[in-house]
mmCIF file of C-alpha atoms in Angstrom:
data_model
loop_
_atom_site.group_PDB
_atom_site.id
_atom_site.type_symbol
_atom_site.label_atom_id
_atom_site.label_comp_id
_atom_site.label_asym_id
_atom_site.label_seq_id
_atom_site.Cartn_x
_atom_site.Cartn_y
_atom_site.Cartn_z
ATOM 1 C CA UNK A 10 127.370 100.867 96.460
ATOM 2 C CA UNK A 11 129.396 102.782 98.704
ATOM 3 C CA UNK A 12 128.357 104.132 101.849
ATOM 4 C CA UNK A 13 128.921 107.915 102.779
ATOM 5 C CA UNK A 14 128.623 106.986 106.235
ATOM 6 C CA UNK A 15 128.350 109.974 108.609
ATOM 7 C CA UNK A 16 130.896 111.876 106.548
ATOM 8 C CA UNK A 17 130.019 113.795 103.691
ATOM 9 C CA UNK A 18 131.937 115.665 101.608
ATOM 10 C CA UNK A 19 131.361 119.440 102.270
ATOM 11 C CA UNK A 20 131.753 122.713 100.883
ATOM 12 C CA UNK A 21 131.766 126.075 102.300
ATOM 13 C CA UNK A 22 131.034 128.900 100.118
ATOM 14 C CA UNK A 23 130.949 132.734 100.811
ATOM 15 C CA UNK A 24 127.641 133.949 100.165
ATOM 16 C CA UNK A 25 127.763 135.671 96.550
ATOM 17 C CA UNK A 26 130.157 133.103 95.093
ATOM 18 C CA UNK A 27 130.028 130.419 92.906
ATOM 19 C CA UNK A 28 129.521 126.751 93.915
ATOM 20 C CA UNK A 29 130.623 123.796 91.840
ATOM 21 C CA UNK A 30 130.135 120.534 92.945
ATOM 22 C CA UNK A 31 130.856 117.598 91.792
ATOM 23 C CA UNK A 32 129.605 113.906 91.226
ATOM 24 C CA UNK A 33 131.120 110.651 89.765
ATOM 25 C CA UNK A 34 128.670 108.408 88.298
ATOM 26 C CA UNK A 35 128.340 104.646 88.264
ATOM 27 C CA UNK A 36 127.058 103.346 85.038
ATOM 28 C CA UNK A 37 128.570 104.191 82.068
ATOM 29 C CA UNK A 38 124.829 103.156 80.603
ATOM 30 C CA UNK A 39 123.168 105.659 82.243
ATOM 31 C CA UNK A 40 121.715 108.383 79.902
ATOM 32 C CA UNK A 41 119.691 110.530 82.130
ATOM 33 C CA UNK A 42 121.006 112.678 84.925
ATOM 34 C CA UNK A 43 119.318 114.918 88.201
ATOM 35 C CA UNK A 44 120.603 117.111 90.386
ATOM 36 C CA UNK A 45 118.708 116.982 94.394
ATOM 37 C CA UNK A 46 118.598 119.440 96.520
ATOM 38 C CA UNK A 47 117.675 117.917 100.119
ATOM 39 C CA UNK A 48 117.256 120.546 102.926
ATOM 40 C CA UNK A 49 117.045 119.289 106.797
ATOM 41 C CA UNK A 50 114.413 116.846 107.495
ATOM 42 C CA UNK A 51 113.368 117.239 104.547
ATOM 43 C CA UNK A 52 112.850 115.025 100.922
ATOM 44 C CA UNK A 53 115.350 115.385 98.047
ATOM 45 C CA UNK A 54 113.837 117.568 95.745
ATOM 46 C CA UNK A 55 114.916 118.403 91.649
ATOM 47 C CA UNK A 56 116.443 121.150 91.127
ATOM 48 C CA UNK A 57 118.038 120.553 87.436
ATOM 49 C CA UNK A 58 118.065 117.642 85.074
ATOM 50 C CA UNK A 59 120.274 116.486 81.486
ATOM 51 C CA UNK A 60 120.112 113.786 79.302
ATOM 52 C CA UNK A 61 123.448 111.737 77.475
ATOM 53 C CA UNK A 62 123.104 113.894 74.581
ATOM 54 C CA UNK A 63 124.394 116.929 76.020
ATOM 55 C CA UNK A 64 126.898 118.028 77.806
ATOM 56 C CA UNK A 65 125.556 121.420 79.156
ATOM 57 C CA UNK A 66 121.835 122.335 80.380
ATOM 58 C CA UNK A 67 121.292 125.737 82.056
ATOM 59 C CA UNK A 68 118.454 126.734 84.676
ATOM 60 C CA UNK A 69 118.050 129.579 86.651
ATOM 61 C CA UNK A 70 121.305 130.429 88.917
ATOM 62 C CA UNK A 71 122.534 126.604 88.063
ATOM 63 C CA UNK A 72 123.936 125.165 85.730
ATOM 64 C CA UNK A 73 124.861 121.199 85.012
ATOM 65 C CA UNK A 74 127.665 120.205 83.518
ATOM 66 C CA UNK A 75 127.831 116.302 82.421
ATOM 67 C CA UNK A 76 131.417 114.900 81.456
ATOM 68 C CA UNK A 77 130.708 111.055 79.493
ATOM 69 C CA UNK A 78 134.757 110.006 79.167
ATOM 70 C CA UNK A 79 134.882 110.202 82.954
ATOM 71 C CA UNK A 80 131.630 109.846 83.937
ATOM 72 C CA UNK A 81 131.315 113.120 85.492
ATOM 73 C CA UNK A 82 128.552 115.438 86.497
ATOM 74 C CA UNK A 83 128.470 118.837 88.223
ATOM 75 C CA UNK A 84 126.560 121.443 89.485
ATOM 76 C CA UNK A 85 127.554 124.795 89.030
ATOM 77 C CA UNK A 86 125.312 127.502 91.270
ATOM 78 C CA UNK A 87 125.833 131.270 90.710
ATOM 79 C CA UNK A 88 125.949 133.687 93.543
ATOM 80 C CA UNK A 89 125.158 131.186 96.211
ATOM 81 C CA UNK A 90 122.697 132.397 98.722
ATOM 82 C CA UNK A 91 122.489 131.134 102.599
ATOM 83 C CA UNK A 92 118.970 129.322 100.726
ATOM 84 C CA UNK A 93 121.390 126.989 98.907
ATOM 85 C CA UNK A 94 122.604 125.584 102.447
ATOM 86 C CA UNK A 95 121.766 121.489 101.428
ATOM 87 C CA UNK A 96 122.806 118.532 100.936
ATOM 88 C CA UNK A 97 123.162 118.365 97.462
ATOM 89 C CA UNK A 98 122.524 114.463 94.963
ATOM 90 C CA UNK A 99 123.295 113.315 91.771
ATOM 91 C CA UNK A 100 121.164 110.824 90.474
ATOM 92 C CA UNK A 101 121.268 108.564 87.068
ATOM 93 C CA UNK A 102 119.447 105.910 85.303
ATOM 94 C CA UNK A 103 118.596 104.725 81.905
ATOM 95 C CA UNK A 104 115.267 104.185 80.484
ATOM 96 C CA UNK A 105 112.871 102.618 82.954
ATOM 97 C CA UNK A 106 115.282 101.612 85.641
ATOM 98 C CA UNK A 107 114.666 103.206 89.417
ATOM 99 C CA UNK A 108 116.913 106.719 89.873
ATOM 100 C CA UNK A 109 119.890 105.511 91.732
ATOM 101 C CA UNK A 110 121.952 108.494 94.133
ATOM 102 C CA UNK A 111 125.077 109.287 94.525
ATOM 103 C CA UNK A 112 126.981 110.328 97.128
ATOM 104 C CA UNK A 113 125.909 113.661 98.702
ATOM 105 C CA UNK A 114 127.915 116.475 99.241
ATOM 106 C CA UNK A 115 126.782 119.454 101.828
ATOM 107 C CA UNK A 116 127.138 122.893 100.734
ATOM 108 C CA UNK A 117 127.003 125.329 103.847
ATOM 109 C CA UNK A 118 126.649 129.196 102.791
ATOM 110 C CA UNK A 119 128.649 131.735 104.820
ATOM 111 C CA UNK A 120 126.951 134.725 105.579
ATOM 112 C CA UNK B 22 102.337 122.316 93.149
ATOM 113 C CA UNK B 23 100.976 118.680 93.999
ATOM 114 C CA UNK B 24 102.760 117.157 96.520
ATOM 115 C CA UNK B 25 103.578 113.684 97.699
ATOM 116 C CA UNK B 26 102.464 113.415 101.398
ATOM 117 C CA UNK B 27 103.823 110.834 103.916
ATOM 118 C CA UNK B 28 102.203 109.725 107.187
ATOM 119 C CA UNK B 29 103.377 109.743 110.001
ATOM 120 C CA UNK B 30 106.301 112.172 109.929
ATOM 121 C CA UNK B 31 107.561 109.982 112.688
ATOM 122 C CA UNK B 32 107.485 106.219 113.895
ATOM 123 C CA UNK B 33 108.810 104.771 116.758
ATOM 124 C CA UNK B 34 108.320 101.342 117.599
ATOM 125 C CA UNK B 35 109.631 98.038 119.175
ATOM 126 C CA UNK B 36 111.939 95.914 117.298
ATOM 127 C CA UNK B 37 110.221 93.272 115.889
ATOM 128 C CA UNK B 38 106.781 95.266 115.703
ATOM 129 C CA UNK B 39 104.905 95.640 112.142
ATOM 130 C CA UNK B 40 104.704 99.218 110.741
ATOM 131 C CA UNK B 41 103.142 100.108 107.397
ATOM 132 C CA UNK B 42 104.381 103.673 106.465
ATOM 133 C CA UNK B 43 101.951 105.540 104.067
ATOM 134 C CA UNK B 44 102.015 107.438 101.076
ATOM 135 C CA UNK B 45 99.460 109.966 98.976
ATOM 136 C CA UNK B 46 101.140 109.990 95.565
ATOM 137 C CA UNK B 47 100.517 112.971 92.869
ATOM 138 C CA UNK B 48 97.551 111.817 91.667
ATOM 139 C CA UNK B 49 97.837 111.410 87.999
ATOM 140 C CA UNK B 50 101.257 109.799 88.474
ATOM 141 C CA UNK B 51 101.713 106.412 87.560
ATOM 142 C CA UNK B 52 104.885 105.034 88.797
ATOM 143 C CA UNK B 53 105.926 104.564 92.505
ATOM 144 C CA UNK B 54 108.453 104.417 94.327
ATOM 145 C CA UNK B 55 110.247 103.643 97.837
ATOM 146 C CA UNK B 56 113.678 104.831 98.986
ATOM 147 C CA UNK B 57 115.504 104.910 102.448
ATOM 148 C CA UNK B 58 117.986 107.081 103.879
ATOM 149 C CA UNK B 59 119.877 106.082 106.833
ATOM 150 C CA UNK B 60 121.353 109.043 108.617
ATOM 151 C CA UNK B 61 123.584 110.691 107.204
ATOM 152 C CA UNK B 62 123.827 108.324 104.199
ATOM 153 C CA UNK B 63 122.960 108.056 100.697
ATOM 154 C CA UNK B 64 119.320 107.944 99.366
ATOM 155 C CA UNK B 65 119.042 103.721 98.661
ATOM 156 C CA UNK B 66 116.318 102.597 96.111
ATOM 157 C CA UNK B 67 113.866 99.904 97.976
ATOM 158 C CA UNK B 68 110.891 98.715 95.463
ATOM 159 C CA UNK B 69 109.461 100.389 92.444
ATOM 160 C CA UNK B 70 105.684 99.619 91.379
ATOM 161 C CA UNK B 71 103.569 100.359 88.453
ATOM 162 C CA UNK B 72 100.288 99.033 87.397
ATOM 163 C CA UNK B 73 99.532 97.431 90.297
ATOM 164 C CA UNK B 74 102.694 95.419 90.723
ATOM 165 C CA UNK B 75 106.136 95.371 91.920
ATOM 166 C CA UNK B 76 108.183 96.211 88.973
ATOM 167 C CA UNK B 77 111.885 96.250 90.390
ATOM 168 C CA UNK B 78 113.176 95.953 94.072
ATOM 169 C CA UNK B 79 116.824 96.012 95.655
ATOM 170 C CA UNK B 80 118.477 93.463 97.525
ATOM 171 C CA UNK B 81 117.112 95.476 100.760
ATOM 172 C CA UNK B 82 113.786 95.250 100.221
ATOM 173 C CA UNK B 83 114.004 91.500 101.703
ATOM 174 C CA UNK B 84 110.766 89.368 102.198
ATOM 175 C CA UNK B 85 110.015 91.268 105.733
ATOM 176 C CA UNK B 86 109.163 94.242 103.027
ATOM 177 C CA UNK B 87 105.591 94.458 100.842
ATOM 178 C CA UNK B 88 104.005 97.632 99.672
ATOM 179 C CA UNK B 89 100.661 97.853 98.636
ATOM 180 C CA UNK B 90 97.854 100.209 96.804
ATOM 181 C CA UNK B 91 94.805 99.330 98.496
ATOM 182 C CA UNK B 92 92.622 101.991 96.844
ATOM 183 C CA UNK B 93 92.866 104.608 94.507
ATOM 184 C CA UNK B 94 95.368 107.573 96.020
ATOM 185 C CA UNK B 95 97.192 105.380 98.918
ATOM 186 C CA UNK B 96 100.733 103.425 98.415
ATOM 187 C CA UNK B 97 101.763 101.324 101.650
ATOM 188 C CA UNK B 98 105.540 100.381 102.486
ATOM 189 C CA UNK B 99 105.067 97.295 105.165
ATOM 190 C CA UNK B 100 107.524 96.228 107.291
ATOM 191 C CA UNK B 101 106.596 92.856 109.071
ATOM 192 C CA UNK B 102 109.138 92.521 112.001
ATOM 193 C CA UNK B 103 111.352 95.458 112.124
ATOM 194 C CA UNK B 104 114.946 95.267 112.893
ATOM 195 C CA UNK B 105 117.093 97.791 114.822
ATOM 196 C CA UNK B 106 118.836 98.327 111.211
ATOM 197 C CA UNK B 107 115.299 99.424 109.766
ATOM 198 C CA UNK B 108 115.603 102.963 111.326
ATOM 199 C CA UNK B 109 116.162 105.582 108.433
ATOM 200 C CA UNK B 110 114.375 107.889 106.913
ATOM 201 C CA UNK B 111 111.833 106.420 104.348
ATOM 202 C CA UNK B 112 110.801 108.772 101.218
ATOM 203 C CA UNK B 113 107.723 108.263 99.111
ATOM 204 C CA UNK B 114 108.249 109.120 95.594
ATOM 205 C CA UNK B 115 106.059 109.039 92.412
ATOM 206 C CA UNK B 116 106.229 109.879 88.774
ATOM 207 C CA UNK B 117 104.411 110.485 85.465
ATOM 208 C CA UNK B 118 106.695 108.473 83.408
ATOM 209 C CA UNK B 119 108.999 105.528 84.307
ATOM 210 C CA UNK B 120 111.895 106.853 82.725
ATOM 211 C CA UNK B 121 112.300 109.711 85.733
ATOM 212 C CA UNK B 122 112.056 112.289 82.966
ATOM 213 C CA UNK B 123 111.666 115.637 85.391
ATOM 214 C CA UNK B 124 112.743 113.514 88.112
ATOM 215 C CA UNK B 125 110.476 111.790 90.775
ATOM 216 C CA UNK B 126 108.487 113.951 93.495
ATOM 217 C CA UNK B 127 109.611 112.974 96.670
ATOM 218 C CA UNK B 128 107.392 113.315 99.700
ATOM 219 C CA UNK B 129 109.228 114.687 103.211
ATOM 220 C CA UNK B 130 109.786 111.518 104.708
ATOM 221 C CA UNK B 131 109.148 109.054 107.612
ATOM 222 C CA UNK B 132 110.801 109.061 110.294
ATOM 223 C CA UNK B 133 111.342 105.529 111.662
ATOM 224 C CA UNK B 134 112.864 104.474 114.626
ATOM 225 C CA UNK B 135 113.460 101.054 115.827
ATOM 226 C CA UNK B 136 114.039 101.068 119.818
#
């Protein structure tokens, strides 16, 4: 796969605003998606999941949005909060295959 | 909430050393799992094991890589001679079903560094 390197894609939000961000997928057999949130030193951790069969799935302040014709997934959080400062994953497999991550993309929360 | 714990938070050691990096998973999961996250990179898939057995691995988990349940609660990641390359961050993760349904837990890491 392809390697972020020391680069990630980053977004800067005003505190109180919306987030959206975004992830392409890999497999077009994939059927199961995850969002991870991974703070500083620490280990990714699930914040929202959806499976092929929808295309919407709604949680509390987030919100996943999962495009199949362009193998597209994103992450919508409401009023963003300086909490939500991560490094945030998408993640996909299909039945008993091993999760596989995307390519991160660090949201930093402006006070 | 049951966690996944990892020991040590933080290994350093001399290229070419062994280090086995341990892992308490939740304990009525069944299906484990190793990733590794070099810095500032993606989170890589190493080995998955259920039942007592490796049930998939990537092309990086190479034959200087084994894990291991030696008892009941433990899951081992050995690495026989560590290369300068081996230093990443090393997650733990476990599940109740092998289909990631609710995700996998993920424990907070090792640390290791290869000096």
């Amino acid at each position: 796969g392809e390697s972020v390197g020391l680069h990630l894609p980053t977004l800067s939000v005003q505190e109180g605003d919306n987030s959206i961000i975004n992830c392409a997928y890999s497999n077009s057999a994939s059927d199961y998606f995850i969002w991870y949130k991974q703070e500083s030193g620490k280990g990714p951790q699930f914040i929202i999941d959806i499976r092929s069969n929808m295309d919407k799935r709604q949680g509390q302040r987030v919100t996943v949005l999962l495009n199949k014709t362009v193998k597209h997934l994103s992450l919508q959080i409401a009023a963003t909060q300086p909490g939500d400062s991560a490094v945030y994953f998408c993640a996909e497999n299909r039945g008993n295959t091993p999760l596989v991550f995307g390519k991160g993309t660090r949201l930093s929360v402006i006070a | 909430e049951p966690e996944v714990t990892q020991t040590p938070s933080h290994q350093v050691t001399q290229m070419g050393q062994e280090v086995i990096l341990r892992c308490v998973p939740i304990s009525n999961h069944l299906y484990f799992y190793w990733y590794r996250q070099i810095l500032g990179q993606k989170v890589e898939f190493l080995v998955s094991f259920y039942n007592n057995e490796i049930s998939e691995k990537s092309e990086i988990f190479d034959d200087q890589f084994s894990v291991e349940r030696p008892d009941g609660s433990n899951f081992t990641l050995k690495i026989r001679s560590t290369k300068l390359e081996d230093s990443a961050m090393y997650f733990c993760a476990s599940s109740v079903t092998g289909t990631g349904d609710y995700g996998y837990t993920f424990g907070s890491g090792t640390r290791l560094t290869v000096v």
